[in-house]
Every structure is written in structure tokens, then in C-alpha cells.
Tab-separated table of C-alpha atoms and ligand atoms in Angstrom:
chain	number	residue	atom	x	y	z
R	5	UNK	CA	-11.185	46.190	-34.395
R	6	UNK	CA	-10.721	44.306	-36.923
R	7	UNK	CA	-8.793	40.514	-35.388
R	8	UNK	CA	-5.541	40.225	-37.188
R	9	UNK	CA	-4.850	37.309	-39.295
R	10	UNK	CA	-1.117	36.526	-38.845
R	11	UNK	CA	-1.252	33.879	-41.641
R	12	UNK	CA	-3.096	33.371	-44.887
R	13	UNK	CA	-6.539	32.574	-44.143
R	14	UNK	CA	-6.512	28.472	-44.109
R	15	UNK	CA	-3.638	28.287	-42.846
R	16	UNK	CA	-1.421	28.256	-39.144
R	17	UNK	CA	1.327	29.694	-37.587
R	18	UNK	CA	3.412	26.478	-37.306
R	19	UNK	CA	2.823	25.607	-33.119
R	20	UNK	CA	6.194	25.470	-30.735
R	21	UNK	CA	5.426	21.647	-29.212
R	22	UNK	CA	5.082	21.572	-25.243
R	23	UNK	CA	7.241	19.699	-23.340
R	24	UNK	CA	4.741	17.114	-22.704
R	25	UNK	CA	3.560	16.932	-26.701
R	26	UNK	CA	7.774	16.209	-27.566
R	27	UNK	CA	7.886	13.482	-24.434
R	28	UNK	CA	4.792	11.967	-26.579
R	29	UNK	CA	5.912	12.380	-30.026
R	30	UNK	CA	7.022	9.235	-31.381
R	31	UNK	CA	10.971	9.216	-31.714
R	32	UNK	CA	13.235	7.259	-33.576
R	33	UNK	CA	17.174	6.886	-31.453
R	34	UNK	CA	20.218	5.909	-33.522
R	35	UNK	CA	23.266	6.467	-31.261
R	36	UNK	CA	22.811	5.434	-27.704
R	37	UNK	CA	25.583	3.767	-25.520
R	38	UNK	CA	24.011	1.007	-23.311
R	39	UNK	CA	27.028	1.846	-21.106
R	40	UNK	CA	26.664	5.637	-20.551
R	41	UNK	CA	22.401	5.238	-20.304
R	42	UNK	CA	22.418	3.460	-16.596
R	43	UNK	CA	19.852	4.501	-13.795
R	44	UNK	CA	22.309	6.006	-11.305
R	45	UNK	CA	19.950	3.809	-8.998
R	46	UNK	CA	20.939	0.680	-10.751
R	47	UNK	CA	24.541	1.915	-10.785
R	48	UNK	CA	24.647	1.643	-7.037
R	49	UNK	CA	22.363	-1.250	-6.369
R	50	UNK	CA	24.639	-3.225	-9.017
R	51	UNK	CA	28.364	-1.607	-6.961
R	52	UNK	CA	26.477	-3.135	-4.268
R	53	UNK	CA	25.581	-6.987	-5.593
R	54	UNK	CA	29.063	-7.185	-7.365
R	55	UNK	CA	31.382	-5.417	-4.938
R	56	UNK	CA	32.991	-2.857	-6.296
R	57	UNK	CA	34.070	-0.356	-4.411
R	58	UNK	CA	35.451	2.391	-6.879
R	59	UNK	CA	32.030	4.643	-7.321
R	60	UNK	CA	32.881	8.218	-6.223
R	61	UNK	CA	29.623	8.576	-4.275
R	62	UNK	CA	26.966	5.583	-3.200
R	63	UNK	CA	23.936	8.330	-3.316
R	64	UNK	CA	22.140	7.583	-6.955
R	65	UNK	CA	21.601	11.141	-7.035
R	66	UNK	CA	25.262	12.460	-6.230
R	67	UNK	CA	26.304	9.796	-8.655
R	68	UNK	CA	23.938	10.888	-11.400
R	69	UNK	CA	25.296	14.739	-11.087
R	70	UNK	CA	28.513	13.290	-10.650
R	71	UNK	CA	28.335	11.716	-14.311
R	72	UNK	CA	27.351	14.845	-15.890
R	73	UNK	CA	30.226	17.068	-14.900
R	74	UNK	CA	32.677	14.676	-14.772
R	75	UNK	CA	31.521	14.599	-18.428
R	76	UNK	CA	31.682	18.060	-19.107
R	77	UNK	CA	35.566	18.840	-19.136
R	78	UNK	CA	35.750	19.588	-23.238
R	79	UNK	CA	37.782	16.277	-24.133
R	80	UNK	CA	36.708	13.461	-25.786
R	81	UNK	CA	38.969	11.614	-23.704
R	82	UNK	CA	38.439	12.795	-20.340
R	83	UNK	CA	34.394	11.938	-21.085
R	84	UNK	CA	35.380	8.726	-21.912
R	85	UNK	CA	37.194	7.706	-18.403
R	86	UNK	CA	33.547	8.034	-16.658
R	87	UNK	CA	33.350	4.807	-18.600
R	88	UNK	CA	34.787	2.627	-16.932
R	89	UNK	CA	32.259	2.842	-13.456
R	90	UNK	CA	29.726	1.705	-15.722
R	91	UNK	CA	31.587	-1.223	-17.314
R	92	UNK	CA	32.738	-2.261	-14.074
R	93	UNK	CA	29.077	-3.193	-12.887
R	94	UNK	CA	27.844	-4.697	-16.378
R	95	UNK	CA	29.886	-7.850	-15.635
R	96	UNK	CA	27.413	-10.427	-14.743
R	97	UNK	CA	24.321	-11.921	-16.952
R	98	UNK	CA	22.299	-10.189	-14.111
R	99	UNK	CA	23.402	-6.928	-14.735
R	100	UNK	CA	23.267	-7.085	-18.726
R	101	UNK	CA	20.304	-8.170	-18.605
R	102	UNK	CA	18.816	-5.417	-15.914
R	103	UNK	CA	20.667	-2.690	-17.520
R	104	UNK	CA	19.504	-3.254	-21.314
R	105	UNK	CA	15.741	-4.216	-19.613
R	106	UNK	CA	15.917	-1.001	-17.951
R	107	UNK	CA	16.998	0.740	-20.895
R	108	UNK	CA	14.666	-0.206	-22.831
R	109	UNK	CA	11.703	0.350	-20.104
R	110	UNK	CA	13.329	4.196	-20.318
R	111	UNK	CA	12.969	4.754	-23.701
R	112	UNK	CA	9.656	3.794	-24.166
R	113	UNK	CA	8.564	5.476	-21.221
R	114	UNK	CA	9.889	9.051	-23.184
R	115	UNK	CA	8.090	8.187	-26.529
R	116	UNK	CA	11.387	6.103	-28.320
R	117	UNK	CA	9.365	3.803	-30.632
R	118	UNK	CA	12.277	2.058	-32.527
R	119	UNK	CA	16.125	2.342	-31.120
R	120	UNK	CA	19.416	0.792	-31.844
R	121	UNK	CA	21.279	0.869	-28.690
R	122	UNK	CA	25.114	-0.079	-28.760
R	123	UNK	CA	27.381	-1.365	-26.346
R	124	UNK	CA	31.287	-3.298	-26.607
R	125	UNK	CA	31.115	-6.833	-26.108
R	126	UNK	CA	35.106	-6.964	-25.237
R	127	UNK	CA	34.326	-4.699	-22.146
R	128	UNK	CA	32.137	-7.146	-20.334
R	129	UNK	CA	34.237	-9.903	-19.835
R	130	UNK	CA	36.323	-9.428	-16.925
R	131	UNK	CA	33.586	-12.149	-14.407
R	132	UNK	CA	34.287	-14.840	-17.487
R	133	UNK	CA	31.170	-14.433	-19.515
R	134	UNK	CA	32.222	-15.027	-23.153
R	135	UNK	CA	31.560	-12.544	-25.887
R	136	UNK	CA	27.893	-15.026	-26.870
R	137	UNK	CA	26.777	-15.023	-23.442
R	138	UNK	CA	27.174	-11.261	-23.569
R	139	UNK	CA	25.410	-11.123	-26.524
R	140	UNK	CA	23.064	-12.987	-25.245
R	141	UNK	CA	22.253	-11.300	-21.855
R	142	UNK	CA	21.899	-8.016	-23.685
R	143	UNK	CA	19.045	-9.350	-25.915
R	144	UNK	CA	17.213	-11.149	-22.882
R	145	UNK	CA	17.223	-7.935	-21.436
R	146	UNK	CA	16.017	-6.057	-24.298
R	147	UNK	CA	13.080	-8.761	-24.491
R	148	UNK	CA	12.321	-8.159	-20.998
R	149	UNK	CA	12.357	-4.568	-21.266
R	150	UNK	CA	10.324	-4.284	-24.241
R	151	UNK	CA	7.605	-6.848	-22.443
R	152	UNK	CA	7.850	-4.498	-19.699
R	153	UNK	CA	7.060	-0.922	-21.636
R	154	UNK	CA	3.774	-2.865	-23.114
R	155	UNK	CA	2.792	-3.925	-19.695
R	156	UNK	CA	2.326	-0.263	-19.299
R	157	UNK	CA	1.115	1.135	-22.565
R	158	UNK	CA	4.133	1.722	-24.120
R	159	UNK	CA	5.708	0.435	-27.682
R	160	UNK	CA	8.986	0.390	-28.635
R	161	UNK	CA	11.620	-1.998	-30.344
R	162	UNK	CA	15.072	-2.109	-29.432
R	163	UNK	CA	17.734	-3.492	-31.772
R	164	UNK	CA	21.926	-3.519	-30.817
R	165	UNK	CA	24.485	-2.453	-32.571
R	166	UNK	CA	27.850	-3.920	-31.650
R	167	UNK	CA	31.177	-1.919	-31.052
R	168	UNK	CA	34.518	-2.559	-31.245
R	169	UNK	CA	37.198	-0.357	-29.152
R	170	UNK	CA	39.131	1.894	-31.851
R	171	UNK	CA	42.173	2.072	-29.282
R	172	UNK	CA	41.987	-1.921	-29.164
R	173	UNK	CA	42.153	-5.079	-31.646
R	174	UNK	CA	38.838	-7.050	-31.771
R	175	UNK	CA	36.985	-5.628	-34.251
R	176	UNK	CA	37.204	-9.027	-36.158
R	177	UNK	CA	36.191	-11.128	-34.034
R	178	UNK	CA	32.892	-8.150	-32.853
R	179	UNK	CA	32.117	-8.236	-36.512
R	180	UNK	CA	31.899	-11.678	-36.664
R	181	UNK	CA	30.205	-12.018	-33.376
R	182	UNK	CA	27.346	-9.019	-34.932
R	183	UNK	CA	27.289	-11.246	-37.925
R	184	UNK	CA	26.639	-14.278	-36.293
R	185	UNK	CA	23.431	-12.530	-34.108
R	186	UNK	CA	22.587	-10.522	-37.278
R	187	UNK	CA	18.828	-12.327	-37.082
R	188	UNK	CA	18.822	-12.431	-33.677
R	189	UNK	CA	18.727	-9.029	-31.962
R	190	UNK	CA	21.647	-7.118	-33.370
R	191	UNK	CA	21.251	-5.214	-36.270
R	192	UNK	CA	24.582	-3.688	-36.945
R	193	UNK	CA	28.621	-2.593	-36.323
R	194	UNK	CA	29.968	0.446	-34.806
R	195	UNK	CA	33.535	1.437	-33.412
R	196	UNK	CA	33.718	4.262	-30.985
R	197	UNK	CA	36.250	5.476	-28.241
R	198	UNK	CA	39.261	8.025	-28.361
R	199	UNK	CA	38.954	9.415	-32.099
R	200	UNK	CA	42.494	11.317	-32.584
R	201	UNK	CA	45.521	9.084	-33.176
R	202	UNK	CA	42.973	6.001	-34.151
R	203	UNK	CA	41.743	6.155	-37.460
R	204	UNK	CA	39.284	3.478	-38.982
R	205	UNK	CA	41.037	2.343	-41.462
R	206	UNK	CA	43.620	-0.015	-39.011
R	207	UNK	CA	39.696	-1.583	-38.331
R	208	UNK	CA	40.140	-1.838	-42.455
R	209	UNK	CA	39.656	-5.962	-41.732
R	210	UNK	CA	36.527	-6.698	-40.011
R	211	UNK	CA	34.731	-3.599	-42.125
R	212	UNK	CA	35.780	-5.296	-45.622
R	213	UNK	CA	34.625	-8.793	-43.578
R	214	UNK	CA	31.240	-7.560	-43.234
R	215	UNK	CA	30.586	-5.221	-46.760
R	216	UNK	CA	31.423	-9.253	-47.565
R	217	UNK	CA	28.569	-10.892	-45.589
R	218	UNK	CA	26.771	-7.941	-47.066
R	219	UNK	CA	26.115	-5.893	-43.373
R	220	UNK	CA	25.760	-2.796	-41.939
R	221	UNK	CA	28.157	-0.533	-40.051
R	222	UNK	CA	28.343	2.781	-38.742
R	223	UNK	CA	31.599	4.366	-37.321
R	224	UNK	CA	31.990	7.824	-34.720
R	225	UNK	CA	33.734	9.928	-36.759
R	226	UNK	CA	34.201	13.605	-37.151
R	227	UNK	CA	33.355	14.017	-33.857
R	228	UNK	CA	36.303	15.280	-32.190
R	229	UNK	CA	38.944	15.088	-34.931
R	230	UNK	CA	37.775	16.238	-38.663
R	231	UNK	CA	37.736	16.101	-42.040
R	232	UNK	CA	40.314	13.230	-42.896
R	233	UNK	CA	37.995	11.005	-40.029
R	234	UNK	CA	35.385	11.585	-42.102
R	235	UNK	CA	36.763	10.865	-45.383
R	236	UNK	CA	38.110	7.422	-44.397
R	237	UNK	CA	35.150	6.341	-42.786
R	238	UNK	CA	33.240	6.894	-46.103
R	239	UNK	CA	35.489	6.024	-49.206
R	240	UNK	CA	38.540	4.019	-47.134
R	241	UNK	CA	35.577	1.902	-44.549
R	242	UNK	CA	32.502	2.536	-46.679
R	243	UNK	CA	30.544	3.389	-43.403
R	244	UNK	CA	26.565	3.516	-44.448
R	245	UNK	CA	26.259	6.231	-41.454
R	246	UNK	CA	28.511	8.629	-39.421
R	247	UNK	CA	28.122	8.656	-35.579
R	248	UNK	CA	28.376	12.425	-35.082
R	249	UNK	CA	29.778	13.293	-38.389
R	250	UNK	CA	29.309	17.415	-37.217
R	251	UNK	CA	32.852	18.177	-38.360
R	252	UNK	CA	31.674	17.778	-41.893
R	253	UNK	CA	30.662	21.667	-40.786
R	254	UNK	CA	34.256	22.707	-42.019
R	255	UNK	CA	33.723	21.621	-45.721
R	256	UNK	CA	30.658	24.227	-45.694
R	257	UNK	CA	31.249	27.691	-46.100
R	258	UNK	CA	28.642	30.321	-45.367
R	259	UNK	CA	28.973	33.497	-47.327
R	260	UNK	CA	27.877	37.081	-45.810
R	261	UNK	CA	25.337	37.914	-48.377
R	262	UNK	CA	23.906	33.797	-47.099
R	263	UNK	CA	24.830	31.908	-49.548
R	264	UNK	CA	26.476	28.692	-49.241
R	265	UNK	CA	29.161	26.832	-50.339
R	266	UNK	CA	29.655	22.856	-49.940
R	267	UNK	CA	33.067	21.443	-50.570
R	268	UNK	CA	33.566	17.953	-52.222
R	269	UNK	CA	32.981	16.145	-48.913
R	270	UNK	CA	30.335	17.718	-47.766
R	271	UNK	CA	28.315	17.379	-51.334
R	272	UNK	CA	29.018	13.862	-50.951
R	273	UNK	CA	27.691	13.399	-47.843
R	274	UNK	CA	24.616	14.978	-48.583
R	275	UNK	CA	23.833	14.602	-52.321
R	276	UNK	CA	24.441	10.490	-51.142
R	277	UNK	CA	22.200	11.130	-48.081
R	278	UNK	CA	24.696	9.557	-45.659
R	279	UNK	CA	22.755	9.888	-42.108
R	280	UNK	CA	24.160	11.732	-39.692
R	281	UNK	CA	23.896	10.558	-36.304
R	282	UNK	CA	24.382	14.100	-33.970
R	283	UNK	CA	24.318	14.398	-30.708
R	284	UNK	CA	24.195	17.502	-28.951
R	285	UNK	CA	24.379	17.671	-25.737
R	286	UNK	CA	27.524	15.023	-26.007
R	287	UNK	CA	28.879	17.339	-28.356
R	288	UNK	CA	28.988	20.401	-26.278
R	289	UNK	CA	30.149	18.549	-23.427
R	290	UNK	CA	33.385	17.545	-25.154
R	291	UNK	CA	33.379	20.500	-26.959
R	292	UNK	CA	32.811	19.846	-30.243
R	293	UNK	CA	30.189	22.728	-30.662
R	294	UNK	CA	29.748	25.742	-28.281
R	295	UNK	CA	26.151	26.012	-27.564
R	296	UNK	CA	22.909	24.811	-28.615
R	297	UNK	CA	21.954	27.440	-31.187
R	298	UNK	CA	25.415	27.384	-32.884
R	299	UNK	CA	25.619	23.931	-32.989
R	300	UNK	CA	25.691	22.532	-36.988
R	301	UNK	CA	22.462	20.636	-36.513
R	302	UNK	CA	20.511	23.816	-37.455
R	303	UNK	CA	22.657	24.388	-40.798
R	304	UNK	CA	23.324	21.197	-41.949
R	305	UNK	CA	18.954	20.592	-41.339
R	306	UNK	CA	18.114	24.180	-43.310
R	307	UNK	CA	20.554	22.688	-45.979
R	308	UNK	CA	18.702	19.364	-46.174
R	309	UNK	CA	21.747	16.790	-44.749
R	310	UNK	CA	20.310	13.585	-43.822
R	311	UNK	CA	20.278	14.665	-40.240
R	312	UNK	CA	19.076	12.545	-37.113
R	313	UNK	CA	18.876	13.431	-33.259
R	314	UNK	CA	20.504	11.452	-30.743
R	315	UNK	CA	21.628	11.071	-26.936
R	316	UNK	CA	24.541	9.230	-27.266
R	317	UNK	CA	25.312	9.013	-23.319
R	318	UNK	CA	22.218	9.494	-21.772
R	319	UNK	CA	23.574	9.169	-17.892
R	320	UNK	CA	27.033	11.305	-18.940
R	321	UNK	CA	24.920	13.551	-20.340
R	322	UNK	CA	21.945	13.704	-18.126
R	323	UNK	CA	19.519	13.657	-20.998
R	324	UNK	CA	16.830	11.774	-22.682
R	325	UNK	CA	15.431	12.205	-26.295
R	326	UNK	CA	13.038	14.450	-25.163
R	327	UNK	CA	15.299	16.628	-23.741
R	328	UNK	CA	17.483	16.868	-27.100
R	329	UNK	CA	14.459	17.911	-28.597
R	330	UNK	CA	13.610	20.182	-25.932
R	331	UNK	CA	16.761	21.743	-26.848
R	332	UNK	CA	16.776	22.252	-30.414
R	333	UNK	CA	13.202	23.809	-29.857
R	334	UNK	CA	13.952	26.367	-27.921
R	335	UNK	CA	17.387	26.963	-29.998
R	336	UNK	CA	15.419	26.936	-33.601
R	337	UNK	CA	12.029	26.920	-32.920
R	338	UNK	CA	11.188	23.995	-34.263
R	339	UNK	CA	7.948	22.577	-35.023
R	340	UNK	CA	6.345	19.562	-35.036
R	341	UNK	CA	7.001	18.763	-38.436
R	342	UNK	CA	10.461	19.553	-37.959
R	343	UNK	CA	10.218	16.499	-35.470
R	344	UNK	CA	9.065	14.047	-37.853
R	345	UNK	CA	11.280	14.945	-40.310
R	346	UNK	CA	14.165	14.051	-37.935
R	347	UNK	CA	12.324	11.027	-37.034
R	348	UNK	CA	11.662	10.099	-40.393
R	349	UNK	CA	15.232	10.634	-41.220
R	350	UNK	CA	16.120	8.129	-38.390
R	351	UNK	CA	13.597	5.226	-39.602
R	352	UNK	CA	14.987	5.747	-42.911
R	353	UNK	CA	18.358	5.151	-41.933
R	354	UNK	CA	18.082	2.662	-39.698
R	355	UNK	CA	19.738	-1.194	-40.362
R	356	UNK	CA	16.762	-3.361	-40.142
R	357	UNK	CA	14.417	-4.251	-43.296
R	358	UNK	CA	12.931	-2.164	-45.697
R	359	UNK	CA	9.361	-3.267	-44.893
R	360	UNK	CA	10.173	-2.815	-41.165
R	361	UNK	CA	11.084	0.666	-41.478
R	362	UNK	CA	8.483	1.591	-44.128
R	363	UNK	CA	6.114	-0.318	-41.593
R	364	UNK	CA	7.145	2.224	-38.529
R	365	UNK	CA	7.318	5.654	-40.844
R	366	UNK	CA	3.257	5.064	-42.458
R	367	UNK	CA	1.661	3.356	-39.333
R	368	UNK	CA	4.081	4.526	-36.445
R	369	UNK	CA	5.093	7.826	-36.877
R	370	UNK	CA	3.186	9.603	-39.151
R	371	UNK	CA	0.265	8.597	-37.527
R	372	UNK	CA	1.613	9.795	-34.135
R	373	UNK	CA	2.823	13.289	-35.244
R	374	UNK	CA	-0.906	13.424	-37.303
R	375	UNK	CA	-2.296	12.465	-33.636
R	376	UNK	CA	-0.359	15.157	-32.283
R	377	UNK	CA	-0.602	18.038	-34.773
R	378	UNK	CA	-5.062	17.894	-34.675
R	379	UNK	CA	-4.706	18.133	-30.694
R	380	UNK	CA	-5.362	22.172	-30.131
R	381	UNK	CA	-8.386	21.052	-32.475
R	382	UNK	CA	-9.824	20.237	-29.289
R	383	UNK	CA	-8.371	22.414	-26.735
R	384	UNK	CA	-8.240	20.798	-23.413
R	385	UNK	CA	-10.561	18.388	-24.160
R	386	UNK	CA	-7.848	16.859	-26.622
L	420	2ND	O1	30.774	9.814	-28.558
L	420	2ND	C1	31.528	8.712	-28.231
L	420	2ND	N1	32.485	9.082	-28.864
L	420	2ND	C2	33.151	7.600	-29.050
L	420	2ND	N2	33.344	7.029	-28.280
L	420	2ND	C3	32.232	7.111	-27.028
L	420	2ND	C4	31.017	7.870	-27.195
L	420	2ND	N3	30.355	7.609	-26.776
L	420	2ND	C5	30.737	6.515	-25.523
L	420	2ND	N4	31.698	6.159	-25.931
L	420	2ND	C6	32.260	4.803	-25.887
L	420	2ND	C7	32.549	4.162	-24.461
L	420	2ND	C8	31.703	3.338	-24.207
L	420	2ND	O2	32.474	2.188	-23.450
L	420	2ND	C9	32.370	2.590	-25.763
L	420	2ND	C10	31.202	1.569	-25.965
L	420	2ND	O3	29.548	1.888	-25.638
L	420	2ND	O4	31.948	3.344	-26.879
L	421	ZN	ZN1	28.812	7.458	-29.465
């Protein structure tokens, strides 16, 4: 019988990456919260060290499950309540160093080669640290974690984003802090917290200040609240990127015949190549999306928006970069080429200087994917 050749000679079917390939593929993470990514066992140890009695359980496995379930409420406000426990154990220099070092090691072991990890320094002052001391401890932890990862055969570079909480009133101070440390581990600024009722324009002074300093910032927008929040973040505040931005889908109409119409704001976001920091699992937990298969990331990617894949909070979502990609591969049949596209999108959108982004794309990301894509040639000897 004649051999079936499903694709034209010289081409191959797009291969579905295995879980192991997904983990080994170089990945870039732009949206990950330091206080949302602790290892459960680290929380238990730090709570014992600082005398924090408020944990729902001191069994690490149970604690991991508790965070995931508590964050599964379908409400961003309830989701955010779980951070009281992680912030409670991140109040000393030693604790911050430990959490940041663990973070770099965990991301590196998961194949992340470049990450921008964010946290709100104002949430780590309860035991008397100053804002500067918080930043210095976190930076020290990341350098330690990068070195440990290197010793274990992984390569990762981590920059931080300093977050101001949108319901609070310290954004100017935090923006100045980000500017002070911009050549010392901090690559930008962010605002986070409950979105509804706290428009980003409340922090206009901080954004204007950062613009004046030619600094970079992203804004959580279009997650729990829709298009007006995205519009304000871009057109009033001047955000360089959007944290989540999933609700941009509200400005896109898919007709019955499959044609697509973009509203003015969606067209602007696509035309200007505004990076969207999408976090699929987090969006399912806060009801910003209803399933992986229906997550707007599928349509937005097809329409070639500047989409990136992120974790948001690895602890609360029980996830990792590899798991986020695993879900998308399963839902949309993405190949290694698709993964490379998301990864290059992310690296292009990072806040480190252009020459570093280019080197990371050309010297690390593209060769990494080329290597993985060639593995099938060598069969089990690869
Ligand atoms: O997805 C989010 N939306 C808004 N705020 C968030 C999200 N994930 C974490 N945060 C908040 C809670 C953290 O304590 C804070 C700083 O990392 O940022
Ligand atoms: Zn976030």
C-alpha cells in the first residue's frame, strides 16, 4: 500500500510539544508577583521564624491546596485576600532574601530565562524595614537565586517591577523608589490591587513623574473591569504594557461568517503593539475568563495582538510557566513555533535595554527553540 504523506514533501506536521519539551523551552515571564509565588514549605518555615500564627494550616501540602482553593472564588477581591498570609511572613530582610532566591531558582528550573517579578514594597514595612531596605533585600535574594540556579546548570536573569497598591496613596514614593534603583535591579513600575473603584488616574502624578524620567511602567487593567480601565491606562496614564488586558475582547466582534471587527480601542492596542500580559489560570480563578479554550488569548493571538503568557501568582494558581503553556497547548494545539512567538513577544516587550532584549532573542531564545525543534530528527538519541 502506498505510504500516506499527510503534508507536502519537505514539510512536516506541526508537532505538539511534550511536557518535557515545554519545560526545557526557553521562556520569558513578564507578570509574576513575588508575594504570589512562595513555596508552601517556605511560608511554613518563615511563619515559624517570625511567630506568625495566622496560617490556616502548617502542613505545606495542605497549605498549597488551601491557597489554590481560596483563590478560586471567582472574585478578584476575595483572591487578593489570600495575600495577607504571604505578606505577613515577608517582613524581614532574611525572609525577603529567601523568598526572592527561591523564586529565581524555581523559575530557572522551569526553563524561564528572563523574568520581571513584581511586588509592592509598601507591604513589607511592618517590622521596621525602610522602602530602600526592602528593595535591597529583594535584589540580594534574586542575585543569590540566579547564582544558585547557575550552579545547578540553569541560566536566568531577573529584574523587578515595583508595584504601588491602587487603593493606597504611596504611588509617588514608589515611583521615585523605582527610579532610584533603576540601574540596580529594578526595571519598572506597576500598579495592582482591586481594580473596580480604583481607577489608575488616581496615580496620575506617579505616571507623569515616571514619563518625565523616561522610565517604564505597566498597569493592571482590563481584568476585573472593562474597556474604560484599559483606555485610561493607555490614553491618560501612558502605560507601556497592560497587566492582563483580557477585556479588550469586549471591543472585538466576531461575525457568524468568521470575519472580525475591531473597535477603535482594540485597533489601537493592536496597531501600537501594546503588550498584553495574559495570565490564563489567574483569569479563570477571578472569572475574567470561563475556560482555557474560551480564553481570549486564542483569538487575540490569531489576530496577532502582542500577546504574552504569564503566571501572575504561581502559589494562588498552583501553576508555573510550563503549566500555563501546557494548558494552552492542550486547548489550542500550539506548537513550539507558537511558543517561540509568545516568548519573542515577551522579550521584545521587556523593560531591559534594547541590546539586552536582542541578545536574549538571538543568542538564547531562538537557538533554544531550534535545538528543541530538531530533536525529533535524532529519535531517542536526542
Ligand atoms: O491579578 C492581580 N490583579 C490585581 N492585583 C494583584 C493581582 N495579583 C496580585 N495582585 C496584588 C496582590 C499583591 O499583594 C500585590 C503586589 O504583588 O499585587
Ligand atoms: Zn497581577
